[in-house]
Amino acid sequence: MGDPEFQVSGGAGGTGARYDDIGLLARHSDDLARDLAGITVQGHGMLADPDLMASAVLNPDGFARIEAGLLRPLDGPQGLTALSFGFGQRAIALRTVVASYQAVDEERARTIETLRWVLGYGLGTGIKAGVLGPVTLLPLAPLAGAGALVADDIDWEQLVTDHPGIVDTLIGLGPGLISSLPGAPMVGDVPGAADLLGEFYDDGTYSVTVPDVHGTGTNIDTSDLMVRPPQGFGDLIAGLNYRNGESDAGEPDQIDVRVITHPDGSTAYVVDIPGTKEMNMPWSADSPFLNDMGTNVHVLGGDTTSRQHAIAEALKMAGAGADDPVMLVGHSQGGMVAAQAAQDTATGAFPYNVTHVVTAGSPIGNTDIPAGVQVLALENARDIVPHLDAGDNPDRPNLTTATFDDQRGTIGENHSTRAAYLPAAQALDRSTDPSVQAYRDSAGAFLNGEAVESKVYELHRVH
């Protein structure tokens, strides 16, 4: 079986980067127009020079030739004045083009979001009134087709993984549906709906403990995989997959910090953050584990969570300094927390130098990543979890989304680090896409190190 075909958007080769290039060209055009205008002003000043004007009396013909010789390059059809004006006009045109394209993209996204909100509100209103006509059933149209709504033998898992856009639609209905409920506040978007739901989950505070790994008496994981410095995407996701398996084996919320050293003595830190392990409902007892459904809801709502604070504490315990380069690698909820932590570096809420993030199967489209952080989002087109934010990742120069198609027949397998994301990451190492290559080239601090020490930490919620 060959490598999957990746659809890559964003990053150094994406539309956002091209917009930035056009913006840079506009700035250069402005600078050139200003410089040419300055030269033109100096040239016109020479025309009015008193000594030159006095020479007109003594040598009228010579004066006329000098004036003509200066006016032609200054104010002629191809003169400096015309060039200055032309470059100024080009800068305006370039900025107008970029602004127009960006406005169209933003308006299209807002239109889809608004339409889903209206349909959700109409659905809720219809349910309250006991009237479900064609308009109020319209939001369910993606589930229809050949009588799917009344079929008893339909394979819903196969349907939703074959058409994960269904999830975008259903999640997108949520804000309007919530807003239609009696006494409910008006909720404008998915993060707002998640933030409201988060009121039912107590995020608490946190504690970080040092476990005894495999009976060694230390928290250092000396497994073969974890003592090899990562060389590429495959090794990064392999470490994440390993830690994910260790968490499944009985450690409810276990992360590791890979401390990578280079021959020149420099140090970098890679944090492996597994996904959700506790699928608790709002009415269940408060969870002592930070990798639960409550953290999902809080981080989807844009909150700085206790799990994020605990990861910061683990980095401190591992010896990371404020200026040391840090890469956060996360699966599912782990990627969401990683992206939010990267966003929070801008405010100091995550006090580390996060330069890179790698996510696998994470809904991060609504997270505002600072321009100085490079993000690689790996997404399986048949995985419904990246659709839980009801939108695509934006096309930005610092956000590269690599999508592959691996239908394994179940929601769990399509979302699995072992079955889906690890093979894809290994294949991505062989990609020649310019955005993927640019990300890989920028991540040298975390790849090709001389040695690595993997320190394991357990995170707990304190109520």
PDB file of N, CA and C in Angstrom, residues 203-291:
ATOM      1  N   ASP A 203     -13.810  22.978  36.533  1.00  0.00           N
ATOM      2  CA  ASP A 203     -12.447  22.716  36.083  1.00  0.00           C
ATOM      3  C   ASP A 203     -11.485  22.564  37.249  1.00  0.00           C
ATOM      4  N   GLY A 204     -11.807  23.128  38.394  1.00  0.00           N
ATOM      5  CA  GLY A 204     -10.974  22.974  39.575  1.00  0.00           C
ATOM      6  C   GLY A 204      -9.585  23.560  39.404  1.00  0.00           C
ATOM      7  N   THR A 205      -8.650  23.053  40.200  1.00  0.00           N
ATOM      8  CA  THR A 205      -7.241  23.398  40.054  1.00  0.00           C
ATOM      9  C   THR A 205      -6.494  22.116  39.730  1.00  0.00           C
ATOM     10  N   TYR A 206      -5.191  22.093  39.961  1.00  0.00           N
ATOM     11  CA  TYR A 206      -4.412  20.940  39.490  1.00  0.00           C
ATOM     12  C   TYR A 206      -3.297  20.609  40.472  1.00  0.00           C
ATOM     13  N   SER A 207      -2.774  19.397  40.321  1.00  0.00           N
ATOM     14  CA  SER A 207      -1.521  19.012  40.958  1.00  0.00           C
ATOM     15  C   SER A 207      -0.756  18.133  39.971  1.00  0.00           C
ATOM     16  N   VAL A 208       0.546  18.130  40.101  1.00  0.00           N
ATOM     17  CA  VAL A 208       1.415  17.329  39.232  1.00  0.00           C
ATOM     18  C   VAL A 208       2.281  16.447  40.113  1.00  0.00           C
ATOM     19  N   THR A 209       2.282  15.148  39.824  1.00  0.00           N
ATOM     20  CA  THR A 209       3.094  14.216  40.602  1.00  0.00           C
ATOM     21  C   THR A 209       4.074  13.482  39.697  1.00  0.00           C
ATOM     22  N   VAL A 210       5.110  12.939  40.321  1.00  0.00           N
ATOM     23  CA  VAL A 210       6.154  12.216  39.596  1.00  0.00           C
ATOM     24  C   VAL A 210       5.942  10.727  39.831  1.00  0.00           C
ATOM     25  N   PRO A 211       5.593   9.954  38.800  1.00  0.00           N
ATOM     26  CA  PRO A 211       5.335   8.528  38.980  1.00  0.00           C
ATOM     27  C   PRO A 211       6.628   7.705  38.954  1.00  0.00           C
ATOM     28  N   ASP A 212       6.511   6.472  39.422  1.00  0.00           N
ATOM     29  CA  ASP A 212       7.594   5.502  39.294  1.00  0.00           C
ATOM     30  C   ASP A 212       7.355   4.749  37.985  1.00  0.00           C
ATOM     31  N   VAL A 213       8.164   5.028  36.964  1.00  0.00           N
ATOM     32  CA  VAL A 213       7.941   4.477  35.634  1.00  0.00           C
ATOM     33  C   VAL A 213       8.513   3.070  35.531  1.00  0.00           C
ATOM     34  N   HIS A 214       7.631   2.105  35.288  1.00  0.00           N
ATOM     35  CA  HIS A 214       8.021   0.707  35.066  1.00  0.00           C
ATOM     36  C   HIS A 214       8.883   0.164  36.202  1.00  0.00           C
ATOM     37  N   GLY A 215       8.646   0.654  37.428  1.00  0.00           N
ATOM     38  CA  GLY A 215       9.369   0.134  38.585  1.00  0.00           C
ATOM     39  C   GLY A 215      10.838   0.486  38.619  1.00  0.00           C
ATOM     40  N   THR A 216      11.226   1.566  37.946  1.00  0.00           N
ATOM     41  CA  THR A 216      12.643   1.945  37.911  1.00  0.00           C
ATOM     42  C   THR A 216      13.037   2.828  39.083  1.00  0.00           C
ATOM     43  N   GLY A 217      12.055   3.318  39.825  1.00  0.00           N
ATOM     44  CA  GLY A 217      12.352   4.220  40.920  1.00  0.00           C
ATOM     45  C   GLY A 217      12.513   5.663  40.480  1.00  0.00           C
ATOM     46  N   THR A 218      12.338   5.945  39.187  1.00  0.00           N
ATOM     47  CA  THR A 218      12.423   7.318  38.666  1.00  0.00           C
ATOM     48  C   THR A 218      11.255   7.555  37.714  1.00  0.00           C
ATOM     49  N   ASN A 219      11.129   8.812  37.291  1.00  0.00           N
ATOM     50  CA  ASN A 219      10.096   9.134  36.300  1.00  0.00           C
ATOM     51  C   ASN A 219      10.682   9.198  34.895  1.00  0.00           C
ATOM     52  N   ILE A 220      11.867   8.632  34.691  1.00  0.00           N
ATOM     53  CA  ILE A 220      12.509   8.610  33.377  1.00  0.00           C
ATOM     54  C   ILE A 220      12.089   7.355  32.638  1.00  0.00           C
ATOM     55  N   ASP A 221      11.515   7.542  31.452  1.00  0.00           N
ATOM     56  CA  ASP A 221      11.091   6.408  30.634  1.00  0.00           C
ATOM     57  C   ASP A 221      12.248   6.014  29.712  1.00  0.00           C
ATOM     58  N   THR A 222      12.792   4.829  29.940  1.00  0.00           N
ATOM     59  CA  THR A 222      13.946   4.366  29.162  1.00  0.00           C
ATOM     60  C   THR A 222      13.552   3.374  28.073  1.00  0.00           C
ATOM     61  N   SER A 223      12.281   3.344  27.720  1.00  0.00           N
ATOM     62  CA  SER A 223      11.853   2.482  26.619  1.00  0.00           C
ATOM     63  C   SER A 223      12.606   2.861  25.353  1.00  0.00           C
ATOM     64  N   ASP A 224      12.823   1.855  24.488  1.00  0.00           N
ATOM     65  CA  ASP A 224      13.638   2.071  23.293  1.00  0.00           C
ATOM     66  C   ASP A 224      13.179   3.289  22.499  1.00  0.00           C
ATOM     67  N   LEU A 225      11.870   3.411  22.309  1.00  0.00           N
ATOM     68  CA  LEU A 225      11.337   4.504  21.501  1.00  0.00           C
ATOM     69  C   LEU A 225      11.644   5.858  22.122  1.00  0.00           C
ATOM     70  N   MET A 226      11.594   5.931  23.439  1.00  0.00           N
ATOM     71  CA  MET A 226      11.688   7.219  24.115  1.00  0.00           C
ATOM     72  C   MET A 226      13.118   7.677  24.384  1.00  0.00           C
ATOM     73  N   VAL A 227      14.092   6.858  24.059  1.00  0.00           N
ATOM     74  CA  VAL A 227      15.486   7.284  24.226  1.00  0.00           C
ATOM     75  C   VAL A 227      16.115   7.643  22.894  1.00  0.00           C
ATOM     76  N   ARG A 228      15.323   7.574  21.815  1.00  0.00           N
ATOM     77  CA  ARG A 228      15.827   7.956  20.499  1.00  0.00           C
ATOM     78  C   ARG A 228      15.364   9.372  20.173  1.00  0.00           C
ATOM     79  N   PRO A 229      16.279  10.281  19.884  1.00  0.00           N
ATOM     80  CA  PRO A 229      15.858  11.630  19.500  1.00  0.00           C
ATOM     81  C   PRO A 229      14.988  11.591  18.252  1.00  0.00           C
ATOM     82  N   PRO A 230      13.876  12.307  18.237  1.00  0.00           N
ATOM     83  CA  PRO A 230      12.998  12.286  17.054  1.00  0.00           C
ATOM     84  C   PRO A 230      13.695  12.877  15.836  1.00  0.00           C
ATOM     85  N   GLN A 231      13.430  12.250  14.675  1.00  0.00           N
ATOM     86  CA  GLN A 231      14.018  12.693  13.416  1.00  0.00           C
ATOM     87  C   GLN A 231      13.006  13.340  12.477  1.00  0.00           C
ATOM     88  N   GLY A 232      11.710  13.126  12.731  1.00  0.00           N
ATOM     89  CA  GLY A 232      10.701  13.680  11.833  1.00  0.00           C
ATOM     90  C   GLY A 232       9.316  13.538  12.428  1.00  0.00           C
ATOM     91  N   PHE A 233       8.299  13.752  11.577  1.00  0.00           N
ATOM     92  CA  PHE A 233       6.912  13.692  12.034  1.00  0.00           C
ATOM     93  C   PHE A 233       6.558  12.310  12.567  1.00  0.00           C
ATOM     94  N   GLY A 234       7.053  11.263  11.890  1.00  0.00           N
ATOM     95  CA  GLY A 234       6.754   9.911  12.321  1.00  0.00           C
ATOM     96  C   GLY A 234       7.226   9.646  13.737  1.00  0.00           C
ATOM     97  N   ASP A 235       8.443  10.092  14.078  1.00  0.00           N
ATOM     98  CA  ASP A 235       8.970   9.885  15.425  1.00  0.00           C
ATOM     99  C   ASP A 235       8.204  10.709  16.459  1.00  0.00           C
ATOM    100  N   LEU A 236       7.791  11.910  16.075  1.00  0.00           N
ATOM    101  CA  LEU A 236       7.021  12.738  17.011  1.00  0.00           C
ATOM    102  C   LEU A 236       5.693  12.079  17.355  1.00  0.00           C
ATOM    103  N   ILE A 237       4.979  11.607  16.333  1.00  0.00           N
ATOM    104  CA  ILE A 237       3.674  10.970  16.591  1.00  0.00           C
ATOM    105  C   ILE A 237       3.855   9.593  17.213  1.00  0.00           C
ATOM    106  N   ALA A 238       4.968   8.925  16.922  1.00  0.00           N
ATOM    107  CA  ALA A 238       5.233   7.630  17.561  1.00  0.00           C
ATOM    108  C   ALA A 238       5.370   7.811  19.069  1.00  0.00           C
ATOM    109  N   GLY A 239       6.065   8.864  19.500  1.00  0.00           N
ATOM    110  CA  GLY A 239       6.178   9.132  20.931  1.00  0.00           C
ATOM    111  C   GLY A 239       4.837   9.475  21.553  1.00  0.00           C
ATOM    112  N   LEU A 240       4.038  10.251  20.835  1.00  0.00           N
ATOM    113  CA  LEU A 240       2.699  10.586  21.318  1.00  0.00           C
ATOM    114  C   LEU A 240       1.832   9.334  21.409  1.00  0.00           C
ATOM    115  N   ASN A 241       1.904   8.486  20.401  1.00  0.00           N
ATOM    116  CA  ASN A 241       1.133   7.240  20.404  1.00  0.00           C
ATOM    117  C   ASN A 241       1.547   6.332  21.562  1.00  0.00           C
ATOM    118  N   TYR A 242       2.844   6.267  21.826  1.00  0.00           N
ATOM    119  CA  TYR A 242       3.347   5.459  22.950  1.00  0.00           C
ATOM    120  C   TYR A 242       2.781   5.992  24.267  1.00  0.00           C
ATOM    121  N   ARG A 243       2.851   7.313  24.467  1.00  0.00           N
ATOM    122  CA  ARG A 243       2.342   7.874  25.709  1.00  0.00           C
ATOM    123  C   ARG A 243       0.838   7.694  25.809  1.00  0.00           C
ATOM    124  N   ASN A 244       0.143   7.780  24.690  1.00  0.00           N
ATOM    125  CA  ASN A 244      -1.294   7.556  24.662  1.00  0.00           C
ATOM    126  C   ASN A 244      -1.616   6.141  25.120  1.00  0.00           C
ATOM    127  N   GLY A 245      -0.810   5.166  24.685  1.00  0.00           N
ATOM    128  CA  GLY A 245      -1.008   3.777  25.097  1.00  0.00           C
ATOM    129  C   GLY A 245      -0.713   3.567  26.564  1.00  0.00           C
ATOM    130  N   GLU A 246       0.298   4.263  27.080  1.00  0.00           N
ATOM    131  CA  GLU A 246       0.613   4.152  28.498  1.00  0.00           C
ATOM    132  C   GLU A 246      -0.527   4.718  29.346  1.00  0.00           C
ATOM    133  N   SER A 247      -1.145   5.787  28.885  1.00  0.00           N
ATOM    134  CA  SER A 247      -2.289   6.343  29.605  1.00  0.00           C
ATOM    135  C   SER A 247      -3.448   5.364  29.597  1.00  0.00           C
ATOM    136  N   ASP A 248      -3.674   4.719  28.456  1.00  0.00           N
ATOM    137  CA  ASP A 248      -4.737   3.727  28.359  1.00  0.00           C
ATOM    138  C   ASP A 248      -4.491   2.558  29.308  1.00  0.00           C
ATOM    139  N   ALA A 249      -3.212   2.294  29.588  1.00  0.00           N
ATOM    140  CA  ALA A 249      -2.866   1.133  30.399  1.00  0.00           C
ATOM    141  C   ALA A 249      -3.118   1.345  31.881  1.00  0.00           C
ATOM    142  N   GLY A 250      -3.545   2.536  32.279  1.00  0.00           N
ATOM    143  CA  GLY A 250      -3.907   2.709  33.674  1.00  0.00           C
ATOM    144  C   GLY A 250      -3.531   4.027  34.303  1.00  0.00           C
ATOM    145  N   GLU A 251      -2.841   4.893  33.563  1.00  0.00           N
ATOM    146  CA  GLU A 251      -2.511   6.205  34.095  1.00  0.00           C
ATOM    147  C   GLU A 251      -3.506   7.200  33.515  1.00  0.00           C
ATOM    148  N   PRO A 252      -4.446   7.680  34.304  1.00  0.00           N
ATOM    149  CA  PRO A 252      -5.553   8.472  33.750  1.00  0.00           C
ATOM    150  C   PRO A 252      -5.122   9.712  32.983  1.00  0.00           C
ATOM    151  N   ASP A 253      -4.126  10.445  33.473  1.00  0.00           N
ATOM    152  CA  ASP A 253      -3.651  11.602  32.705  1.00  0.00           C
ATOM    153  C   ASP A 253      -2.143  11.666  32.866  1.00  0.00           C
ATOM    154  N   GLN A 254      -1.473  11.087  31.911  1.00  0.00           N
ATOM    155  CA  GLN A 254      -0.020  10.993  31.955  1.00  0.00           C
ATOM    156  C   GLN A 254       0.564  11.656  30.712  1.00  0.00           C
ATOM    157  N   ILE A 255       1.474  12.582  30.911  1.00  0.00           N
ATOM    158  CA  ILE A 255       2.178  13.211  29.804  1.00  0.00           C
ATOM    159  C   ILE A 255       3.669  12.956  29.967  1.00  0.00           C
ATOM    160  N   ASP A 256       4.439  13.277  28.947  1.00  0.00           N
ATOM    161  CA  ASP A 256       5.886  13.249  29.121  1.00  0.00           C
ATOM    162  C   ASP A 256       6.494  14.490  28.493  1.00  0.00           C
ATOM    163  N   VAL A 257       7.670  14.834  28.982  1.00  0.00           N
ATOM    164  CA  VAL A 257       8.454  15.935  28.451  1.00  0.00           C
ATOM    165  C   VAL A 257       9.759  15.334  27.938  1.00  0.00           C
ATOM    166  N   ARG A 258       9.941  15.362  26.617  1.00  0.00           N
ATOM    167  CA  ARG A 258      11.191  14.861  26.031  1.00  0.00           C
ATOM    168  C   ARG A 258      12.205  16.007  26.020  1.00  0.00           C
ATOM    169  N   VAL A 259      13.265  15.845  26.793  1.00  0.00           N
ATOM    170  CA  VAL A 259      14.314  16.857  26.883  1.00  0.00           C
ATOM    171  C   VAL A 259      15.399  16.500  25.868  1.00  0.00           C
ATOM    172  N   ILE A 260      15.514  17.310  24.831  1.00  0.00           N
ATOM    173  CA  ILE A 260      16.412  17.009  23.716  1.00  0.00           C
ATOM    174  C   ILE A 260      17.640  17.901  23.800  1.00  0.00           C
ATOM    175  N   THR A 261      18.804  17.287  23.775  1.00  0.00           N
ATOM    176  CA  THR A 261      20.045  18.053  23.774  1.00  0.00           C
ATOM    177  C   THR A 261      20.745  17.885  22.445  1.00  0.00           C
ATOM    178  N   HIS A 262      21.478  18.931  22.056  1.00  0.00           N
ATOM    179  CA  HIS A 262      22.205  18.962  20.796  1.00  0.00           C
ATOM    180  C   HIS A 262      23.708  19.026  21.055  1.00  0.00           C
ATOM    181  N   PRO A 263      24.516  18.702  20.048  1.00  0.00           N
ATOM    182  CA  PRO A 263      25.972  18.700  20.242  1.00  0.00           C
ATOM    183  C   PRO A 263      26.532  20.021  20.750  1.00  0.00           C
ATOM    184  N   ASP A 264      25.866  21.134  20.438  1.00  0.00           N
ATOM    185  CA  ASP A 264      26.373  22.430  20.891  1.00  0.00           C
ATOM    186  C   ASP A 264      25.943  22.763  22.320  1.00  0.00           C
ATOM    187  N   GLY A 265      25.248  21.815  22.968  1.00  0.00           N
ATOM    188  CA  GLY A 265      24.811  22.020  24.338  1.00  0.00           C
ATOM    189  C   GLY A 265      23.446  22.637  24.489  1.00  0.00           C
ATOM    190  N   SER A 266      22.812  23.056  23.404  1.00  0.00           N
ATOM    191  CA  SER A 266      21.482  23.657  23.482  1.00  0.00           C
ATOM    192  C   SER A 266      20.435  22.595  23.803  1.00  0.00           C
ATOM    193  N   THR A 267      19.336  23.046  24.381  1.00  0.00           N
ATOM    194  CA  THR A 267      18.278  22.143  24.836  1.00  0.00           C
ATOM    195  C   THR A 267      16.930  22.594  24.302  1.00  0.00           C
ATOM    196  N   ALA A 268      16.111  21.619  23.922  1.00  0.00           N
ATOM    197  CA  ALA A 268      14.738  21.885  23.485  1.00  0.00           C
ATOM    198  C   ALA A 268      13.824  20.873  24.161  1.00  0.00           C
ATOM    199  N   TYR A 269      12.528  21.201  24.224  1.00  0.00           N
ATOM    200  CA  TYR A 269      11.572  20.377  24.963  1.00  0.00           C
ATOM    201  C   TYR A 269      10.376  20.033  24.078  1.00  0.00           C
ATOM    202  N   VAL A 270      10.044  18.738  24.034  1.00  0.00           N
ATOM    203  CA  VAL A 270       8.858  18.259  23.328  1.00  0.00           C
ATOM    204  C   VAL A 270       7.912  17.652  24.360  1.00  0.00           C
ATOM    205  N   VAL A 271       6.679  18.164  24.410  1.00  0.00           N
ATOM    206  CA  VAL A 271       5.685  17.671  25.368  1.00  0.00           C
ATOM    207  C   VAL A 271       4.656  16.828  24.619  1.00  0.00           C
ATOM    208  N   ASP A 272       4.470  15.571  25.049  1.00  0.00           N
ATOM    209  CA  ASP A 272       3.480  14.676  24.449  1.00  0.00           C
ATOM    210  C   ASP A 272       2.212  14.708  25.291  1.00  0.00           C
ATOM    211  N   ILE A 273       1.086  15.075  24.669  1.00  0.00           N
ATOM    212  CA  ILE A 273      -0.168  15.281  25.392  1.00  0.00           C
ATOM    213  C   ILE A 273      -1.256  14.393  24.778  1.00  0.00           C
ATOM    214  N   PRO A 274      -1.581  13.261  25.410  1.00  0.00           N
ATOM    215  CA  PRO A 274      -2.641  12.397  24.885  1.00  0.00           C
ATOM    216  C   PRO A 274      -4.017  13.061  24.954  1.00  0.00           C
ATOM    217  N   GLY A 275      -5.003  12.391  24.359  1.00  0.00           N
ATOM    218  CA  GLY A 275      -6.352  12.931  24.291  1.00  0.00           C
ATOM    219  C   GLY A 275      -7.227  12.527  25.458  1.00  0.00           C
ATOM    220  N   THR A 276      -8.536  12.623  25.244  1.00  0.00           N
ATOM    221  CA  THR A 276      -9.530  12.384  26.292  1.00  0.00           C
ATOM    222  C   THR A 276      -9.543  10.916  26.714  1.00  0.00           C
ATOM    223  N   LYS A 277      -9.592  10.696  28.024  1.00  0.00           N
ATOM    224  CA  LYS A 277      -9.720   9.337  28.555  1.00  0.00           C
ATOM    225  C   LYS A 277     -10.956   9.172  29.432  1.00  0.00           C
ATOM    226  N   GLU A 278     -11.523  10.272  29.902  1.00  0.00           N
ATOM    227  CA  GLU A 278     -12.666  10.232  30.817  1.00  0.00           C
ATOM    228  C   GLU A 278     -13.857  10.887  30.141  1.00  0.00           C
ATOM    229  N   MET A 279     -14.838  10.081  29.711  1.00  0.00           N
ATOM    230  CA  MET A 279     -15.991  10.598  28.970  1.00  0.00           C
ATOM    231  C   MET A 279     -17.154  10.856  29.934  1.00  0.00           C
ATOM    232  N   ASN A 280     -16.919  11.684  30.939  1.00  0.00           N
ATOM    233  CA  ASN A 280     -17.922  11.939  31.965  1.00  0.00           C
ATOM    234  C   ASN A 280     -18.954  12.958  31.512  1.00  0.00           C
ATOM    235  N   MET A 281     -20.169  12.778  31.979  1.00  0.00           N
ATOM    236  CA  MET A 281     -21.272  13.680  31.664  1.00  0.00           C
ATOM    237  C   MET A 281     -21.402  14.752  32.747  1.00  0.00           C
ATOM    238  N   PRO A 282     -22.079  15.875  32.449  1.00  0.00           N
ATOM    239  CA  PRO A 282     -22.170  16.965  33.429  1.00  0.00           C
ATOM    240  C   PRO A 282     -22.799  16.551  34.760  1.00  0.00           C
ATOM    241  N   TRP A 283     -23.727  15.580  34.719  1.00  0.00           N
ATOM    242  CA  TRP A 283     -24.438  15.211  35.936  1.00  0.00           C
ATOM    243  C   TRP A 283     -23.687  14.159  36.761  1.00  0.00           C
ATOM    244  N   SER A 284     -22.551  13.663  36.233  1.00  0.00           N
ATOM    245  CA  SER A 284     -21.780  12.679  36.988  1.00  0.00           C
ATOM    246  C   SER A 284     -20.925  13.378  38.030  1.00  0.00           C
ATOM    247  N   ALA A 285     -20.293  12.605  38.896  1.00  0.00           N
ATOM    248  CA  ALA A 285     -19.453  13.172  39.943  1.00  0.00           C
ATOM    249  C   ALA A 285     -18.269  13.912  39.328  1.00  0.00           C
ATOM    250  N   ASP A 286     -17.793  14.918  40.031  1.00  0.00           N
ATOM    251  CA  ASP A 286     -16.644  15.679  39.537  1.00  0.00           C
ATOM    252  C   ASP A 286     -15.462  14.746  39.321  1.00  0.00           C
ATOM    253  N   SER A 287     -14.834  14.873  38.140  1.00  0.00           N
ATOM    254  CA  SER A 287     -13.749  13.974  37.789  1.00  0.00           C
ATOM    255  C   SER A 287     -12.439  14.433  38.417  1.00  0.00           C
ATOM    256  N   PRO A 288     -11.633  13.493  38.945  1.00  0.00           N
ATOM    257  CA  PRO A 288     -10.309  13.854  39.454  1.00  0.00           C
ATOM    258  C   PRO A 288      -9.260  13.901  38.346  1.00  0.00           C
ATOM    259  N   PHE A 289      -9.674  13.607  37.108  1.00  0.00           N
ATOM    260  CA  PHE A 289      -8.733  13.525  36.002  1.00  0.00           C
ATOM    261  C   PHE A 289      -8.919  14.706  35.050  1.00  0.00           C
ATOM    262  N   LEU A 290      -7.821  15.302  34.648  1.00  0.00           N
ATOM    263  CA  LEU A 290      -7.889  16.482  33.794  1.00  0.00           C
ATOM    264  C   LEU A 290      -8.161  16.156  32.334  1.00  0.00           C
ATOM    265  N   ASN A 291      -7.935  14.905  31.934  1.00  0.00           N
ATOM    266  CA  ASN A 291      -8.177  14.531  30.532  1.00  0.00           C
ATOM    267  C   ASN A 291      -9.604  14.018  30.362  1.00  0.00           C
TER     268      ASN A 291
END
